[in-house]
Every structure is written in C-alpha cells, then in structure tokens.
PDB file of N, CA and C in Angstrom:
ATOM      1  N   MET A   1       6.499  20.535 -17.741  1.00  0.00           N
ATOM      2  CA  MET A   1       7.604  20.439 -18.864  1.00  0.00           C
ATOM      3  C   MET A   1       8.764  21.170 -18.676  1.00  0.00           C
ATOM      4  N   THR A   2       9.700  19.785 -19.685  1.00  0.00           N
ATOM      5  CA  THR A   2      10.549  19.995 -19.387  1.00  0.00           C
ATOM      6  C   THR A   2      11.282  21.102 -20.292  1.00  0.00           C
ATOM      7  N   SER A   3      12.671  21.808 -19.959  1.00  0.00           N
ATOM      8  CA  SER A   3      13.762  23.032 -20.457  1.00  0.00           C
ATOM      9  C   SER A   3      14.330  22.080 -21.524  1.00  0.00           C
ATOM     10  N   ARG A   4      13.902  22.507 -23.183  1.00  0.00           N
ATOM     11  CA  ARG A   4      15.161  21.602 -23.880  1.00  0.00           C
ATOM     12  C   ARG A   4      16.769  22.192 -24.203  1.00  0.00           C
ATOM     13  N   PRO A   5      17.436  21.857 -24.765  1.00  0.00           N
ATOM     14  CA  PRO A   5      19.192  22.501 -24.598  1.00  0.00           C
ATOM     15  C   PRO A   5      18.954  23.210 -25.885  1.00  0.00           C
ATOM     16  N   PRO A   6      19.433  24.409 -25.814  1.00  0.00           N
ATOM     17  CA  PRO A   6      19.696  25.199 -26.927  1.00  0.00           C
ATOM     18  C   PRO A   6      20.025  25.136 -27.991  1.00  0.00           C
ATOM     19  N   LEU A   7      19.577  24.654 -29.052  1.00  0.00           N
ATOM     20  CA  LEU A   7      20.167  24.501 -30.833  1.00  0.00           C
ATOM     21  C   LEU A   7      20.555  25.429 -31.332  1.00  0.00           C
ATOM     22  N   PRO A   8      21.656  24.369 -31.903  1.00  0.00           N
ATOM     23  CA  PRO A   8      23.529  25.350 -32.201  1.00  0.00           C
ATOM     24  C   PRO A   8      22.680  25.431 -33.711  1.00  0.00           C
ATOM     25  N   ARG A   9      23.617  26.903 -33.825  1.00  0.00           N
ATOM     26  CA  ARG A   9      23.292  27.498 -34.554  1.00  0.00           C
ATOM     27  C   ARG A   9      24.379  27.454 -35.867  1.00  0.00           C
ATOM     28  N   ARG A  10      24.312  27.875 -37.848  1.00  0.00           N
ATOM     29  CA  ARG A  10      25.314  27.571 -38.127  1.00  0.00           C
ATOM     30  C   ARG A  10      26.078  28.990 -38.362  1.00  0.00           C
ATOM     31  N   THR A  11      27.262  28.629 -38.061  1.00  0.00           N
ATOM     32  CA  THR A  11      27.820  29.208 -37.863  1.00  0.00           C
ATOM     33  C   THR A  11      29.400  29.615 -38.814  1.00  0.00           C
ATOM     34  N   PRO A  12      28.826  31.024 -40.072  1.00  0.00           N
ATOM     35  CA  PRO A  12      30.727  31.482 -40.693  1.00  0.00           C
ATOM     36  C   PRO A  12      31.341  31.377 -40.271  1.00  0.00           C
ATOM     37  N   GLN A  13      32.926  30.935 -41.106  1.00  0.00           N
ATOM     38  CA  GLN A  13      33.763  31.044 -41.063  1.00  0.00           C
ATOM     39  C   GLN A  13      34.369  32.411 -40.196  1.00  0.00           C
ATOM     40  N   SER A  14      34.163  32.997 -41.342  1.00  0.00           N
ATOM     41  CA  SER A  14      34.986  34.810 -40.187  1.00  0.00           C
ATOM     42  C   SER A  14      34.631  34.926 -39.455  1.00  0.00           C
ATOM     43  N   ALA A  15      32.963  34.843 -38.959  1.00  0.00           N
ATOM     44  CA  ALA A  15      32.400  35.388 -38.089  1.00  0.00           C
ATOM     45  C   ALA A  15      32.810  34.456 -36.515  1.00  0.00           C
ATOM     46  N   ALA A  16      33.172  33.578 -36.696  1.00  0.00           N
ATOM     47  CA  ALA A  16      33.700  32.361 -36.403  1.00  0.00           C
ATOM     48  C   ALA A  16      35.077  31.666 -35.404  1.00  0.00           C
ATOM     49  N   LEU A  17      35.402  32.417 -36.326  1.00  0.00           N
ATOM     50  CA  LEU A  17      36.497  32.677 -36.379  1.00  0.00           C
ATOM     51  C   LEU A  17      36.781  34.253 -35.848  1.00  0.00           C
ATOM     52  N   ASN A  18      36.108  34.871 -35.549  1.00  0.00           N
ATOM     53  CA  ASN A  18      36.234  35.777 -34.169  1.00  0.00           C
ATOM     54  C   ASN A  18      34.789  36.395 -33.242  1.00  0.00           C
ATOM     55  N   SER A  19      34.536  35.308 -32.665  1.00  0.00           N
ATOM     56  CA  SER A  19      34.790  35.056 -31.577  1.00  0.00           C
ATOM     57  C   SER A  19      33.751  34.329 -30.193  1.00  0.00           C
ATOM     58  N   GLY A  20      34.642  33.259 -30.648  1.00  0.00           N
ATOM     59  CA  GLY A  20      34.839  32.168 -29.548  1.00  0.00           C
ATOM     60  C   GLY A  20      36.661  31.024 -30.696  1.00  0.00           C
ATOM     61  N   PRO A  21      37.313  32.014 -29.933  1.00  0.00           N
ATOM     62  CA  PRO A  21      38.982  31.618 -31.357  1.00  0.00           C
ATOM     63  C   PRO A  21      39.351  29.674 -30.778  1.00  0.00           C
ATOM     64  N   ALA A  22      38.892  29.695 -29.580  1.00  0.00           N
ATOM     65  CA  ALA A  22      40.437  28.452 -29.778  1.00  0.00           C
ATOM     66  C   ALA A  22      38.756  27.155 -29.831  1.00  0.00           C
ATOM     67  N   LYS A  23      37.574  27.890 -29.435  1.00  0.00           N
ATOM     68  CA  LYS A  23      36.865  26.018 -29.200  1.00  0.00           C
ATOM     69  C   LYS A  23      36.294  26.315 -31.021  1.00  0.00           C
ATOM     70  N   VAL A  24      36.268  26.976 -31.462  1.00  0.00           N
ATOM     71  CA  VAL A  24      35.176  27.006 -32.535  1.00  0.00           C
ATOM     72  C   VAL A  24      36.788  26.474 -33.896  1.00  0.00           C
ATOM     73  N   LYS A  25      37.776  26.883 -33.639  1.00  0.00           N
ATOM     74  CA  LYS A  25      39.284  26.505 -34.526  1.00  0.00           C
ATOM     75  C   LYS A  25      39.427  24.992 -33.754  1.00  0.00           C
ATOM     76  N   GLU A  26      39.442  24.355 -32.614  1.00  0.00           N
ATOM     77  CA  GLU A  26      39.333  23.320 -32.660  1.00  0.00           C
ATOM     78  C   GLU A  26      38.063  22.345 -33.879  1.00  0.00           C
ATOM     79  N   ALA A  27      37.014  22.918 -33.542  1.00  0.00           N
ATOM     80  CA  ALA A  27      36.107  22.674 -34.404  1.00  0.00           C
ATOM     81  C   ALA A  27      35.800  22.979 -35.318  1.00  0.00           C
ATOM     82  N   LEU A  28      36.801  24.100 -36.147  1.00  0.00           N
ATOM     83  CA  LEU A  28      36.576  24.266 -37.175  1.00  0.00           C
ATOM     84  C   LEU A  28      38.218  22.967 -37.807  1.00  0.00           C
ATOM     85  N   ASP A  29      38.761  22.422 -37.621  1.00  0.00           N
ATOM     86  CA  ASP A  29      40.119  21.690 -37.442  1.00  0.00           C
ATOM     87  C   ASP A  29      40.145  20.123 -36.698  1.00  0.00           C
ATOM     88  N   ALA A  30      38.699  20.246 -36.012  1.00  0.00           N
ATOM     89  CA  ALA A  30      38.250  19.224 -36.163  1.00  0.00           C
ATOM     90  C   ALA A  30      37.006  18.908 -37.915  1.00  0.00           C
ATOM     91  N   ARG A  31      36.842  19.735 -38.503  1.00  0.00           N
ATOM     92  CA  ARG A  31      35.879  19.475 -39.591  1.00  0.00           C
ATOM     93  C   ARG A  31      36.586  19.004 -40.426  1.00  0.00           C
ATOM     94  N   ASP A  32      37.877  20.177 -41.122  1.00  0.00           N
ATOM     95  CA  ASP A  32      39.036  20.118 -41.967  1.00  0.00           C
ATOM     96  C   ASP A  32      39.142  18.374 -41.878  1.00  0.00           C
ATOM     97  N   ALA A  33      39.815  16.847 -41.069  1.00  0.00           N
ATOM     98  CA  ALA A  33      40.106  16.935 -40.119  1.00  0.00           C
ATOM     99  C   ALA A  33      39.757  15.800 -40.296  1.00  0.00           C
ATOM    100  N   LEU A  34      38.243  15.762 -40.475  1.00  0.00           N
ATOM    101  CA  LEU A  34      37.285  14.922 -40.617  1.00  0.00           C
ATOM    102  C   LEU A  34      37.348  15.000 -42.470  1.00  0.00           C
ATOM    103  N   ALA A  35      36.997  15.767 -43.279  1.00  0.00           N
ATOM    104  CA  ALA A  35      36.159  16.209 -44.118  1.00  0.00           C
ATOM    105  C   ALA A  35      37.482  15.283 -45.199  1.00  0.00           C
ATOM    106  N   THR A  36      38.943  15.364 -45.104  1.00  0.00           N
ATOM    107  CA  THR A  36      39.836  15.290 -45.924  1.00  0.00           C
ATOM    108  C   THR A  36      40.196  13.444 -46.029  1.00  0.00           C
ATOM    109  N   ALA A  37      39.966  13.015 -43.794  1.00  0.00           N
ATOM    110  CA  ALA A  37      39.911  11.488 -43.978  1.00  0.00           C
ATOM    111  C   ALA A  37      38.990  11.322 -44.917  1.00  0.00           C
ATOM    112  N   LEU A  38      37.518  11.258 -45.099  1.00  0.00           N
ATOM    113  CA  LEU A  38      36.338  11.343 -45.906  1.00  0.00           C
ATOM    114  C   LEU A  38      36.805  11.000 -47.148  1.00  0.00           C
ATOM    115  N   THR A  39      37.055  12.038 -47.535  1.00  0.00           N
ATOM    116  CA  THR A  39      37.071  12.656 -48.650  1.00  0.00           C
ATOM    117  C   THR A  39      38.573  11.462 -49.453  1.00  0.00           C
ATOM    118  N   ARG A  40      39.566  11.060 -48.171  1.00  0.00           N
ATOM    119  CA  ARG A  40      39.897   9.757 -48.950  1.00  0.00           C
ATOM    120  C   ARG A  40      39.621   8.533 -49.082  1.00  0.00           C
ATOM    121  N   ALA A  41      38.272   8.561 -48.377  1.00  0.00           N
ATOM    122  CA  ALA A  41      38.519   6.971 -48.437  1.00  0.00           C
ATOM    123  C   ALA A  41      36.818   6.998 -49.346  1.00  0.00           C
ATOM    124  N   GLY A  42      37.252   8.335 -49.659  1.00  0.00           N
ATOM    125  CA  GLY A  42      35.674   8.437 -51.335  1.00  0.00           C
ATOM    126  C   GLY A  42      34.006   9.193 -51.149  1.00  0.00           C
ATOM    127  N   ILE A  43      34.318   8.967 -49.848  1.00  0.00           N
ATOM    128  CA  ILE A  43      33.257   9.682 -49.357  1.00  0.00           C
ATOM    129  C   ILE A  43      33.592  11.782 -48.968  1.00  0.00           C
ATOM    130  N   GLN A  44      31.572  11.999 -49.886  1.00  0.00           N
ATOM    131  CA  GLN A  44      32.277  13.282 -49.028  1.00  0.00           C
ATOM    132  C   GLN A  44      30.218  13.863 -48.296  1.00  0.00           C
ATOM    133  N   LEU A  45      30.457  14.065 -47.043  1.00  0.00           N
ATOM    134  CA  LEU A  45      29.290  13.951 -46.727  1.00  0.00           C
ATOM    135  C   LEU A  45      28.973  16.546 -46.851  1.00  0.00           C
ATOM    136  N   PRO A  46      27.562  16.648 -47.909  1.00  0.00           N
ATOM    137  CA  PRO A  46      27.404  17.697 -48.391  1.00  0.00           C
ATOM    138  C   PRO A  46      27.490  18.812 -47.778  1.00  0.00           C
ATOM    139  N   ALA A  47      27.009  18.477 -46.172  1.00  0.00           N
ATOM    140  CA  ALA A  47      26.431  20.117 -45.077  1.00  0.00           C
ATOM    141  C   ALA A  47      27.303  19.803 -44.442  1.00  0.00           C
ATOM    142  N   MET A  48      28.738  19.454 -44.094  1.00  0.00           N
ATOM    143  CA  MET A  48      30.072  19.278 -42.830  1.00  0.00           C
ATOM    144  C   MET A  48      29.455  21.126 -42.135  1.00  0.00           C
ATOM    145  N   ASP A  49      29.154  21.691 -41.119  1.00  0.00           N
ATOM    146  CA  ASP A  49      30.092  22.810 -41.031  1.00  0.00           C
ATOM    147  C   ASP A  49      30.114  22.654 -39.105  1.00  0.00           C
ATOM    148  N   VAL A  50      30.479  23.949 -38.478  1.00  0.00           N
ATOM    149  CA  VAL A  50      30.497  24.622 -37.488  1.00  0.00           C
ATOM    150  C   VAL A  50      29.530  24.881 -37.087  1.00  0.00           C
ATOM    151  N   ARG A  51      28.457  24.318 -35.609  1.00  0.00           N
ATOM    152  CA  ARG A  51      27.313  25.655 -35.707  1.00  0.00           C
ATOM    153  C   ARG A  51      27.931  25.292 -33.673  1.00  0.00           C
ATOM    154  N   THR A  52      27.411  26.596 -32.839  1.00  0.00           N
ATOM    155  CA  THR A  52      27.769  27.023 -31.658  1.00  0.00           C
ATOM    156  C   THR A  52      26.548  27.703 -31.049  1.00  0.00           C
ATOM    157  N   PRO A  53      26.643  27.237 -29.767  1.00  0.00           N
ATOM    158  CA  PRO A  53      24.679  27.586 -29.637  1.00  0.00           C
ATOM    159  C   PRO A  53      24.089  29.369 -29.776  1.00  0.00           C
ATOM    160  N   TRP A  54      22.928  28.877 -29.964  1.00  0.00           N
ATOM    161  CA  TRP A  54      21.816  30.545 -30.560  1.00  0.00           C
ATOM    162  C   TRP A  54      22.418  31.459 -29.701  1.00  0.00           C
ATOM    163  N   ALA A  55      22.794  32.494 -29.859  1.00  0.00           N
ATOM    164  CA  ALA A  55      23.128  33.598 -29.195  1.00  0.00           C
ATOM    165  C   ALA A  55      22.042  34.141 -28.044  1.00  0.00           C
ATOM    166  N   ASP A  56      20.730  33.978 -28.294  1.00  0.00           N
ATOM    167  CA  ASP A  56      19.519  34.176 -27.516  1.00  0.00           C
ATOM    168  C   ASP A  56      19.872  33.989 -26.344  1.00  0.00           C
ATOM    169  N   THR A  57      20.577  32.063 -25.873  1.00  0.00           N
ATOM    170  CA  THR A  57      20.874  31.849 -24.277  1.00  0.00           C
ATOM    171  C   THR A  57      21.513  31.606 -23.920  1.00  0.00           C
ATOM    172  N   VAL A  58      22.403  33.120 -24.363  1.00  0.00           N
ATOM    173  CA  VAL A  58      23.908  33.403 -23.662  1.00  0.00           C
ATOM    174  C   VAL A  58      23.571  34.505 -23.233  1.00  0.00           C
ATOM    175  N   PRO A  59      23.843  34.217 -21.944  1.00  0.00           N
ATOM    176  CA  PRO A  59      23.390  35.486 -20.079  1.00  0.00           C
ATOM    177  C   PRO A  59      24.110  36.764 -21.388  1.00  0.00           C
ATOM    178  N   GLU A  60      23.253  37.930 -21.493  1.00  0.00           N
ATOM    179  CA  GLU A  60      23.681  39.072 -21.812  1.00  0.00           C
ATOM    180  C   GLU A  60      24.977  39.401 -21.947  1.00  0.00           C
ATOM    181  N   GLU A  61      26.155  39.501 -20.246  1.00  0.00           N
ATOM    182  CA  GLU A  61      26.668  39.211 -19.574  1.00  0.00           C
ATOM    183  C   GLU A  61      28.047  38.739 -20.331  1.00  0.00           C
ATOM    184  N   ARG A  62      27.278  37.536 -21.303  1.00  0.00           N
ATOM    185  CA  ARG A  62      28.440  37.081 -21.699  1.00  0.00           C
ATOM    186  C   ARG A  62      27.895  36.421 -23.163  1.00  0.00           C
ATOM    187  N   SER A  63      27.513  38.328 -23.522  1.00  0.00           N
ATOM    188  CA  SER A  63      27.505  37.388 -25.100  1.00  0.00           C
ATOM    189  C   SER A  63      28.781  38.081 -25.402  1.00  0.00           C
ATOM    190  N   GLY A  64      28.651  37.381 -27.104  1.00  0.00           N
ATOM    191  CA  GLY A  64      30.367  37.442 -27.393  1.00  0.00           C
ATOM    192  C   GLY A  64      30.741  36.152 -27.378  1.00  0.00           C
ATOM    193  N   GLU A  65      30.409  35.241 -25.934  1.00  0.00           N
ATOM    194  CA  GLU A  65      31.512  34.093 -25.560  1.00  0.00           C
ATOM    195  C   GLU A  65      31.195  33.218 -25.737  1.00  0.00           C
ATOM    196  N   ILE A  66      31.432  31.776 -26.731  1.00  0.00           N
ATOM    197  CA  ILE A  66      30.802  31.033 -27.622  1.00  0.00           C
ATOM    198  C   ILE A  66      31.697  29.896 -25.842  1.00  0.00           C
ATOM    199  N   ARG A  67      30.766  29.237 -25.797  1.00  0.00           N
ATOM    200  CA  ARG A  67      30.519  28.099 -24.843  1.00  0.00           C
ATOM    201  C   ARG A  67      31.339  26.607 -25.394  1.00  0.00           C
ATOM    202  N   TYR A  68      30.735  26.714 -26.562  1.00  0.00           N
ATOM    203  CA  TYR A  68      31.441  25.190 -26.959  1.00  0.00           C
ATOM    204  C   TYR A  68      30.801  25.305 -28.562  1.00  0.00           C
ATOM    205  N   ALA A  69      31.623  24.561 -29.212  1.00  0.00           N
ATOM    206  CA  ALA A  69      31.258  24.362 -30.980  1.00  0.00           C
ATOM    207  C   ALA A  69      31.333  23.023 -31.254  1.00  0.00           C
ATOM    208  N   LEU A  70      30.238  22.787 -32.400  1.00  0.00           N
ATOM    209  CA  LEU A  70      29.732  21.259 -32.445  1.00  0.00           C
ATOM    210  C   LEU A  70      29.974  21.394 -33.712  1.00  0.00           C
ATOM    211  N   VAL A  71      30.840  20.181 -34.892  1.00  0.00           N
ATOM    212  CA  VAL A  71      30.968  19.751 -35.995  1.00  0.00           C
ATOM    213  C   VAL A  71      29.627  18.560 -36.437  1.00  0.00           C
ATOM    214  N   HIS A  72      29.465  20.083 -37.806  1.00  0.00           N
ATOM    215  CA  HIS A  72      28.146  19.083 -37.574  1.00  0.00           C
ATOM    216  C   HIS A  72      28.181  18.450 -39.254  1.00  0.00           C
ATOM    217  N   LEU A  73      28.086  16.812 -38.749  1.00  0.00           N
ATOM    218  CA  LEU A  73      27.764  15.945 -40.053  1.00  0.00           C
ATOM    219  C   LEU A  73      26.810  16.503 -40.978  1.00  0.00           C
ATOM    220  N   GLY A  74      26.251  16.981 -40.936  1.00  0.00           N
ATOM    221  CA  GLY A  74      24.713  17.189 -41.602  1.00  0.00           C
ATOM    222  C   GLY A  74      23.774  16.007 -41.984  1.00  0.00           C
ATOM    223  N   VAL A  75      23.415  15.755 -43.155  1.00  0.00           N
ATOM    224  CA  VAL A  75      22.425  14.521 -44.041  1.00  0.00           C
ATOM    225  C   VAL A  75      23.154  14.216 -45.521  1.00  0.00           C
ATOM    226  N   CYS A  76      22.694  13.454 -45.723  1.00  0.00           N
ATOM    227  CA  CYS A  76      23.122  12.010 -46.350  1.00  0.00           C
ATOM    228  C   CYS A  76      22.968  10.969 -46.738  1.00  0.00           C
ATOM    229  N   SER A  77      22.820  11.308 -48.023  1.00  0.00           N
ATOM    230  CA  SER A  77      21.669   9.515 -49.126  1.00  0.00           C
ATOM    231  C   SER A  77      22.157   8.316 -48.214  1.00  0.00           C
ATOM    232  N   ALA A  78      21.250   7.470 -48.569  1.00  0.00           N
ATOM    233  CA  ALA A  78      21.667   5.823 -48.117  1.00  0.00           C
ATOM    234  C   ALA A  78      22.479   5.672 -48.703  1.00  0.00           C
ATOM    235  N   PRO A  79      23.640   5.662 -49.399  1.00  0.00           N
ATOM    236  CA  PRO A  79      24.101   5.533 -50.568  1.00  0.00           C
ATOM    237  C   PRO A  79      25.417   5.206 -49.277  1.00  0.00           C
ATOM    238  N   VAL A  80      25.784   6.962 -49.356  1.00  0.00           N
ATOM    239  CA  VAL A  80      26.930   7.140 -48.388  1.00  0.00           C
ATOM    240  C   VAL A  80      27.251   6.971 -47.245  1.00  0.00           C
ATOM    241  N   ALA A  81      25.635   7.379 -46.408  1.00  0.00           N
ATOM    242  CA  ALA A  81      25.614   6.932 -45.465  1.00  0.00           C
ATOM    243  C   ALA A  81      26.447   5.288 -44.800  1.00  0.00           C
ATOM    244  N   HIS A  82      25.879   3.948 -46.301  1.00  0.00           N
ATOM    245  CA  HIS A  82      26.516   2.704 -45.982  1.00  0.00           C
ATOM    246  C   HIS A  82      28.172   3.154 -46.530  1.00  0.00           C
ATOM    247  N   ALA A  83      28.207   3.774 -47.525  1.00  0.00           N
ATOM    248  CA  ALA A  83      30.233   3.541 -47.185  1.00  0.00           C
ATOM    249  C   ALA A  83      30.841   4.264 -46.582  1.00  0.00           C
ATOM    250  N   LEU A  84      29.796   5.075 -45.622  1.00  0.00           N
ATOM    251  CA  LEU A  84      30.819   5.217 -44.334  1.00  0.00           C
ATOM    252  C   LEU A  84      30.969   4.779 -43.161  1.00  0.00           C
ATOM    253  N   ALA A  85      29.230   3.713 -43.613  1.00  0.00           N
ATOM    254  CA  ALA A  85      29.694   2.008 -42.325  1.00  0.00           C
ATOM    255  C   ALA A  85      30.773   1.149 -42.695  1.00  0.00           C
ATOM    256  N   THR A  86      31.124   1.609 -43.709  1.00  0.00           N
ATOM    257  CA  THR A  86      32.423   0.499 -44.315  1.00  0.00           C
ATOM    258  C   THR A  86      33.530   1.196 -44.388  1.00  0.00           C
ATOM    259  N   ALA A  87      33.158   2.411 -43.970  1.00  0.00           N
ATOM    260  CA  ALA A  87      34.567   2.969 -44.164  1.00  0.00           C
ATOM    261  C   ALA A  87      34.941   2.762 -42.975  1.00  0.00           C
ATOM    262  N   VAL A  88      34.027   2.664 -41.581  1.00  0.00           N
ATOM    263  CA  VAL A  88      34.651   3.040 -40.067  1.00  0.00           C
ATOM    264  C   VAL A  88      35.015   1.462 -40.111  1.00  0.00           C
ATOM    265  N   THR A  89      33.777   0.386 -40.374  1.00  0.00           N
ATOM    266  CA  THR A  89      34.124  -0.107 -39.501  1.00  0.00           C
ATOM    267  C   THR A  89      35.357  -1.454 -40.408  1.00  0.00           C
ATOM    268  N   ASN A  90      36.381  -0.488 -41.916  1.00  0.00           N
ATOM    269  CA  ASN A  90      37.122  -1.375 -42.321  1.00  0.00           C
ATOM    270  C   ASN A  90      37.885  -0.543 -40.868  1.00  0.00           C
ATOM    271  N   GLY A  91      38.160   0.116 -40.926  1.00  0.00           N
ATOM    272  CA  GLY A  91      39.308   0.987 -40.389  1.00  0.00           C
ATOM    273  C   GLY A  91      39.083   0.269 -38.942  1.00  0.00           C
ATOM    274  N   LEU A  92      38.156   0.182 -38.086  1.00  0.00           N
ATOM    275  CA  LEU A  92      38.551  -0.500 -37.107  1.00  0.00           C
ATOM    276  C   LEU A  92      38.565  -1.631 -37.112  1.00  0.00           C
ATOM    277  N   ALA A  93      39.031  -2.394 -38.234  1.00  0.00           N
ATOM    278  CA  ALA A  93      39.202  -3.213 -38.787  1.00  0.00           C
ATOM    279  C   ALA A  93      40.792  -4.564 -38.689  1.00  0.00           C
ATOM    280  N   GLY A  94      41.120  -2.607 -39.001  1.00  0.00           N
ATOM    281  CA  GLY A  94      42.757  -2.757 -39.713  1.00  0.00           C
ATOM    282  C   GLY A  94      43.456  -1.997 -39.172  1.00  0.00           C
TER     283      GLY A  94
END
C-alpha cells in the first residue's frame, strides 16, 4: 500500500499570516494577483484560497511551521473554464 501525500487544508487569512509568514504571504500575494488578472479578463473563480499541509502531518517538534502553501483555485462552471481557457490562449498569442 502506497502512502499518500498530506491533503492541503484551508487557511483563514488571519491564521495564515501568523503561522508561516513568508510562504503563506507569497501564496496570498499570488492568489490576489491571479484574482486581479482574472477579474480584468472578466473571469471570477468563486473559491480561490490558500491551503497549507494538515497540522497532524507535521512532526510535533515542527508544529506551527508551515512547509509550503498552495493557491487553491477551487471549482468553476464549464462556461468559466472556457473563458479561462480563452484568456490563457489569447495571452499566449499576444
């Protein structure tokens, strides 16, 4: 049986900024930059957030340390996915 990597968890912004400043701030900044760019393209992803590893997967001596933070894009409808694909394609062409 193979072990699976830990699942990310949602990190509220206030808790995120206190627990892993550099990695979480980078992810929050990236999320905000992407949201701004998508908004300019007329696209909104409703569930964008930042996630970090589950707390119970971090060894106790390293508790409170965040090893990485991920920008989670969430789910979107088919029309939003098509709009996103078009925006990316147009950006590559330009």
